[in-house]
mmCIF file of C-alpha atoms in Angstrom:
data_model
loop_
_atom_site.group_PDB
_atom_site.id
_atom_site.type_symbol
_atom_site.label_atom_id
_atom_site.label_comp_id
_atom_site.label_asym_id
_atom_site.label_seq_id
_atom_site.Cartn_x
_atom_site.Cartn_y
_atom_site.Cartn_z
ATOM 1 C CA MET A 1 18.441 58.037 27.139
ATOM 2 C CA LYS A 2 20.114 54.205 28.137
ATOM 3 C CA ARG A 3 19.144 53.084 24.835
ATOM 4 C CA THR A 4 20.068 49.118 24.426
ATOM 5 C CA ILE A 5 20.078 47.486 21.320
ATOM 6 C CA LYS A 6 20.403 43.212 20.826
ATOM 7 C CA PHE A 7 22.294 42.867 17.801
ATOM 8 C CA GLY A 8 19.905 40.763 15.833
ATOM 9 C CA VAL A 9 18.057 44.502 15.446
ATOM 10 C CA LEU A 10 21.063 45.683 13.488
ATOM 11 C CA LEU A 11 22.126 42.886 12.325
ATOM 12 C CA SER A 12 20.671 44.785 8.444
ATOM 13 C CA VAL A 13 22.765 48.136 9.624
ATOM 14 C CA VAL A 14 25.994 45.955 10.216
ATOM 15 C CA ILE A 15 25.605 44.446 7.409
ATOM 16 C CA ALA A 16 25.498 47.724 5.787
ATOM 17 C CA ALA A 17 28.350 49.644 7.581
ATOM 18 C CA VAL A 18 30.980 46.983 7.311
ATOM 19 C CA VAL A 19 29.962 47.143 3.296
ATOM 20 C CA SER A 20 30.755 50.719 3.112
ATOM 21 C CA PHE A 21 34.330 50.762 5.071
ATOM 22 C CA SER A 22 35.949 47.656 4.545
ATOM 23 C CA GLY A 23 38.501 47.254 1.914
ATOM 24 C CA CYS A 24 41.663 45.981 0.054
ATOM 25 C CA LYS A 25 45.059 45.720 1.489
ATOM 26 C CA ASN A 26 43.302 46.331 4.982
ATOM 27 C CA LYS A 27 42.347 50.068 3.912
ATOM 28 C CA PRO A 28 39.301 51.484 4.013
ATOM 29 C CA ALA A 29 37.193 51.279 0.302
ATOM 30 C CA GLU A 30 36.365 54.110 -0.924
ATOM 31 C CA ALA A 31 32.439 54.813 0.678
ATOM 32 C CA LYS A 32 29.597 55.452 -1.014
ATOM 33 C CA ASP A 33 27.171 57.685 -0.389
ATOM 34 C CA ASP A 34 24.401 55.265 0.693
ATOM 35 C CA VAL A 35 24.345 51.483 0.404
ATOM 36 C CA GLN A 36 21.477 49.609 0.163
ATOM 37 C CA THR A 37 21.148 46.633 2.155
ATOM 38 C CA ASP A 38 17.835 44.327 2.678
ATOM 39 C CA SER A 39 15.367 47.529 2.718
ATOM 40 C CA VAL A 40 18.104 50.004 4.875
ATOM 41 C CA VAL A 41 19.963 52.582 3.192
ATOM 42 C CA VAL A 42 22.960 53.583 5.942
ATOM 43 C CA LYS A 43 24.365 57.134 4.968
ATOM 44 C CA GLU A 44 28.643 57.484 5.225
ATOM 45 C CA GLU A 45 29.381 59.050 8.603
ATOM 46 C CA THR A 46 25.373 58.595 9.593
ATOM 47 C CA SER A 47 25.835 55.436 12.749
ATOM 48 C CA SER A 48 28.368 54.686 15.049
ATOM 49 C CA LEU A 49 28.499 51.425 13.494
ATOM 50 C CA THR A 50 30.387 52.978 10.522
ATOM 51 C CA ALA A 51 32.770 54.719 13.004
ATOM 52 C CA ILE A 52 33.647 50.911 14.278
ATOM 53 C CA ASP A 53 34.130 48.983 11.312
ATOM 54 C CA ARG A 54 37.006 52.057 9.678
ATOM 55 C CA TYR A 55 38.731 51.695 13.309
ATOM 56 C CA LEU A 56 38.831 47.697 13.512
ATOM 57 C CA THR A 57 39.639 47.928 9.432
ATOM 58 C CA ASN A 58 42.920 50.319 10.135
ATOM 59 C CA GLU A 59 43.429 50.114 13.170
ATOM 60 C CA ILE A 60 42.805 46.695 13.831
ATOM 61 C CA GLY A 61 42.976 44.972 11.179
ATOM 62 C CA LYS A 62 46.583 46.072 10.617
ATOM 63 C CA ASN A 63 47.794 44.083 13.037
ATOM 64 C CA TYR A 64 47.107 40.640 11.648
ATOM 65 C CA ALA A 65 49.655 39.648 8.305
ATOM 66 C CA GLU A 66 47.798 41.477 5.376
ATOM 67 C CA GLY A 67 44.782 40.306 2.810
ATOM 68 C CA GLU A 68 43.672 41.250 -0.474
ATOM 69 C CA HIS A 69 39.908 42.100 1.574
ATOM 70 C CA CYS A 70 39.744 42.763 4.897
ATOM 71 C CA VAL A 71 36.172 42.282 6.762
ATOM 72 C CA PRO A 72 35.699 42.975 10.078
ATOM 73 C CA PHE A 73 32.064 42.358 11.481
ATOM 74 C CA HIS A 74 30.576 42.568 15.176
ATOM 75 C CA LEU A 75 27.802 40.764 17.547
ATOM 76 C CA ILE A 76 26.189 44.009 19.574
ATOM 77 C CA VAL A 77 26.066 43.270 23.291
ATOM 78 C CA ALA A 78 24.213 47.065 23.699
ATOM 79 C CA VAL A 79 24.602 51.110 22.802
ATOM 80 C CA ASP A 80 23.794 53.810 25.096
ATOM 81 C CA GLU A 81 23.946 56.854 22.824
ATOM 82 C CA SER A 82 22.827 59.076 25.892
ATOM 83 C CA ASN A 83 25.890 60.936 25.673
ATOM 84 C CA ALA A 84 26.732 62.226 22.071
ATOM 85 C CA GLU A 85 30.357 62.869 22.900
ATOM 86 C CA ASP A 86 31.152 59.528 24.080
ATOM 87 C CA ILE A 87 28.325 57.081 22.456
ATOM 88 C CA LEU A 88 28.687 53.717 24.634
ATOM 89 C CA VAL A 89 29.121 50.728 22.144
ATOM 90 C CA TRP A 90 29.570 47.149 24.077
ATOM 91 C CA GLY A 91 30.411 44.731 21.705
ATOM 92 C CA ASP A 92 32.081 41.387 20.243
ATOM 93 C CA TYR A 93 34.349 42.219 17.587
ATOM 94 C CA TRP A 94 35.941 40.349 15.215
ATOM 95 C CA VAL A 95 37.693 41.191 11.473
ATOM 96 C CA PHE A 96 39.502 39.350 9.008
ATOM 97 C CA ASN A 97 41.493 38.992 6.801
ATOM 98 C CA TYR A 98 41.192 37.853 2.876
ATOM 99 C CA ASN A 99 43.051 36.677 -0.124
ATOM 100 C CA GLN A 100 40.811 35.851 -3.016
ATOM 101 C CA GLU A 101 41.194 32.315 -4.501
ATOM 102 C CA GLY A 102 38.839 31.228 -7.023
ATOM 103 C CA ASP A 103 35.365 31.510 -6.297
ATOM 104 C CA THR A 104 37.172 31.054 -2.412
ATOM 105 C CA LEU A 105 38.143 34.184 -0.153
ATOM 106 C CA LYS A 106 40.009 32.220 1.814
ATOM 107 C CA THR A 107 41.358 33.427 5.408
ATOM 108 C CA VAL A 108 44.649 34.270 6.393
ATOM 109 C CA SER A 109 44.050 36.289 9.567
ATOM 110 C CA GLY A 110 41.986 37.726 12.055
ATOM 111 C CA GLY A 111 40.701 37.104 15.492
ATOM 112 C CA ASN A 112 38.032 37.912 17.922
ATOM 113 C CA HIS A 113 38.539 41.483 19.795
ATOM 114 C CA PRO A 114 35.382 41.758 22.620
ATOM 115 C CA GLY A 115 34.622 45.259 24.306
ATOM 116 C CA LEU A 116 33.455 49.168 24.455
ATOM 117 C CA MET A 117 34.523 50.856 22.237
ATOM 118 C CA HIS A 118 33.806 54.468 22.150
ATOM 119 C CA VAL A 119 32.224 56.820 19.424
ATOM 120 C CA ARG A 120 31.705 60.241 19.716
ATOM 121 C CA GLN A 121 29.663 62.232 17.113
ATOM 122 C CA THR A 122 30.481 65.346 15.347
ATOM 123 C CA ASP A 123 29.774 67.514 12.942
ATOM 124 C CA ALA A 124 31.705 65.696 9.776
ATOM 125 C CA GLY A 125 30.293 62.316 11.575
ATOM 126 C CA PHE A 126 32.344 59.746 13.987
ATOM 127 C CA GLU A 127 34.499 59.126 15.379
ATOM 128 C CA VAL A 128 36.039 55.953 16.948
ATOM 129 C CA THR A 129 37.077 57.654 20.601
ATOM 130 C CA GLY A 130 38.842 55.194 22.184
ATOM 131 C CA PHE A 131 38.560 51.037 22.522
ATOM 132 C CA ASP A 132 38.145 48.832 26.584
ATOM 133 C CA GLN A 133 39.354 45.829 24.957
ATOM 134 C CA VAL A 134 38.524 42.520 27.059
ATOM 135 C CA ALA A 135 42.421 40.864 28.493
ATOM 136 C CA ASP A 136 43.884 38.274 27.572
ATOM 137 C CA GLY A 137 45.166 34.975 29.290
ATOM 138 C CA SER A 138 44.506 34.707 33.342
ATOM 139 C CA ASP A 139 42.981 38.032 33.094
ATOM 140 C CA ASN A 140 39.973 37.757 30.307
ATOM 141 C CA LEU A 141 37.023 36.672 32.564
ATOM 142 C CA LYS A 142 38.461 39.655 35.534
ATOM 143 C CA SER A 143 38.184 42.361 33.208
ATOM 144 C CA ALA A 144 35.516 40.614 30.529
ATOM 145 C CA LYS A 145 33.318 41.276 33.678
ATOM 146 C CA GLN A 146 34.738 45.017 34.518
ATOM 147 C CA ILE A 147 34.086 46.168 30.918
ATOM 148 C CA PHE A 148 30.306 44.195 30.049
ATOM 149 C CA GLY A 149 29.531 44.973 33.984
ATOM 150 C CA GLU A 150 25.515 44.350 34.537
ATOM 151 C CA LYS A 151 25.345 42.758 30.383
ATOM 152 C CA PHE A 152 27.479 40.657 31.357
ATOM 153 C CA ASP A 153 25.928 37.540 30.762
ATOM 154 C CA ALA A 154 24.000 38.930 27.225
ATOM 155 C CA PHE A 155 27.595 39.035 26.134
ATOM 156 C CA GLN A 156 28.514 35.498 27.120
ATOM 157 C CA ALA A 157 25.677 34.515 25.636
ATOM 158 C CA ILE A 158 25.847 36.299 22.272
ATOM 159 C CA GLN A 159 29.796 35.510 22.522
ATOM 160 C CA SER A 160 29.771 31.591 22.766
ATOM 161 C CA ASP A 161 26.231 30.867 20.420
ATOM 162 C CA GLU A 162 29.554 30.047 17.207
ATOM 163 C CA GLN A 163 26.318 29.304 15.308
ATOM 164 C CA LYS A 164 25.091 32.637 15.333
ATOM 165 C CA ARG A 165 28.467 34.598 14.599
ATOM 166 C CA GLU A 166 29.072 31.561 11.276
ATOM 167 C CA GLN A 167 25.779 33.118 10.056
ATOM 168 C CA ILE A 168 26.478 36.901 10.168
ATOM 169 C CA ARG A 169 30.331 36.251 9.615
ATOM 170 C CA ALA A 170 29.024 34.537 5.374
ATOM 171 C CA GLU A 171 26.017 37.121 5.840
ATOM 172 C CA VAL A 172 28.243 40.280 6.276
ATOM 173 C CA LEU A 173 30.409 38.185 3.769
ATOM 174 C CA ALA A 174 28.226 37.666 1.107
ATOM 175 C CA GLU A 175 27.190 41.504 1.105
ATOM 176 C CA TYR A 176 31.131 42.647 0.730
ATOM 177 C CA VAL A 177 31.350 40.516 -2.189
ATOM 178 C CA LYS A 178 28.281 41.759 -3.944
ATOM 179 C CA SER A 179 29.414 45.553 -2.749
ATOM 180 C CA HIS A 180 32.857 45.246 -4.534
ATOM 181 C CA ASN A 181 31.601 42.587 -7.810
ATOM 182 C CA LEU A 182 33.878 39.850 -6.240
ATOM 183 C CA ALA A 183 33.659 36.554 -8.131
ATOM 184 C CA ALA A 184 33.827 34.750 -4.656
ATOM 185 C CA THR A 185 30.858 31.824 -3.875
ATOM 186 C CA LEU A 186 32.207 30.870 -0.644
ATOM 187 C CA TYR A 187 34.552 31.141 2.141
ATOM 188 C CA GLN A 188 37.863 28.825 3.693
ATOM 189 C CA ASP A 189 39.082 28.989 6.832
ATOM 190 C CA TYR A 190 43.134 27.152 7.193
ATOM 191 C CA GLY A 191 42.458 23.673 8.319
ATOM 192 C CA TRP A 192 37.954 23.602 7.486
ATOM 193 C CA PRO A 193 36.488 23.294 4.825
ATOM 194 C CA ALA A 194 35.255 26.028 2.641
ATOM 195 C CA LYS A 195 31.497 27.111 3.404
ATOM 196 C CA GLU A 196 28.859 29.038 1.724
ATOM 197 C CA LEU A 197 28.930 32.389 2.353
ATOM 198 C CA GLY A 198 24.887 33.510 2.967
ATOM 199 C CA LYS A 199 21.920 33.821 1.703
#
């Protein structure tokens, strides 16, 4: 049975998954048995989102200039879990590398990677088996429409909501800082004023 989930419903799970699998020097941190976030407990490898975070950190984050901390986040458009061998997760995926300077996480590199993640459930957990990424340049719109199909309008609405995106980014960073016991209260992109981490 096909299941569609709006990104707002998944926010707590997204934050918990990111906290569990993001790490330093673009490597995943040692995962804890579980992470408590706003009454949502995510066990290691119990969600396709944990596999997606690991993929974003290890496969996408490594292609950017290295930082002390690699922290992905995502805005989920829809999920189809009807086939455990090929769970489909459409989303607007982001990954950023940061260095900490004083109380500020300063962005070193990163970017946006929208598309469709293919995730397989195994006895050991979940793993990403493929990523259909929206093309850059002149093929961007065409490939986005092909990948998202009937979900394209929902994808566009999510991707164009910069305020919501920054809110989720700040909240994910706040949970990351808390989980890793970092003395940071701000994050800052190059050339822009520092912003407070989410509450």
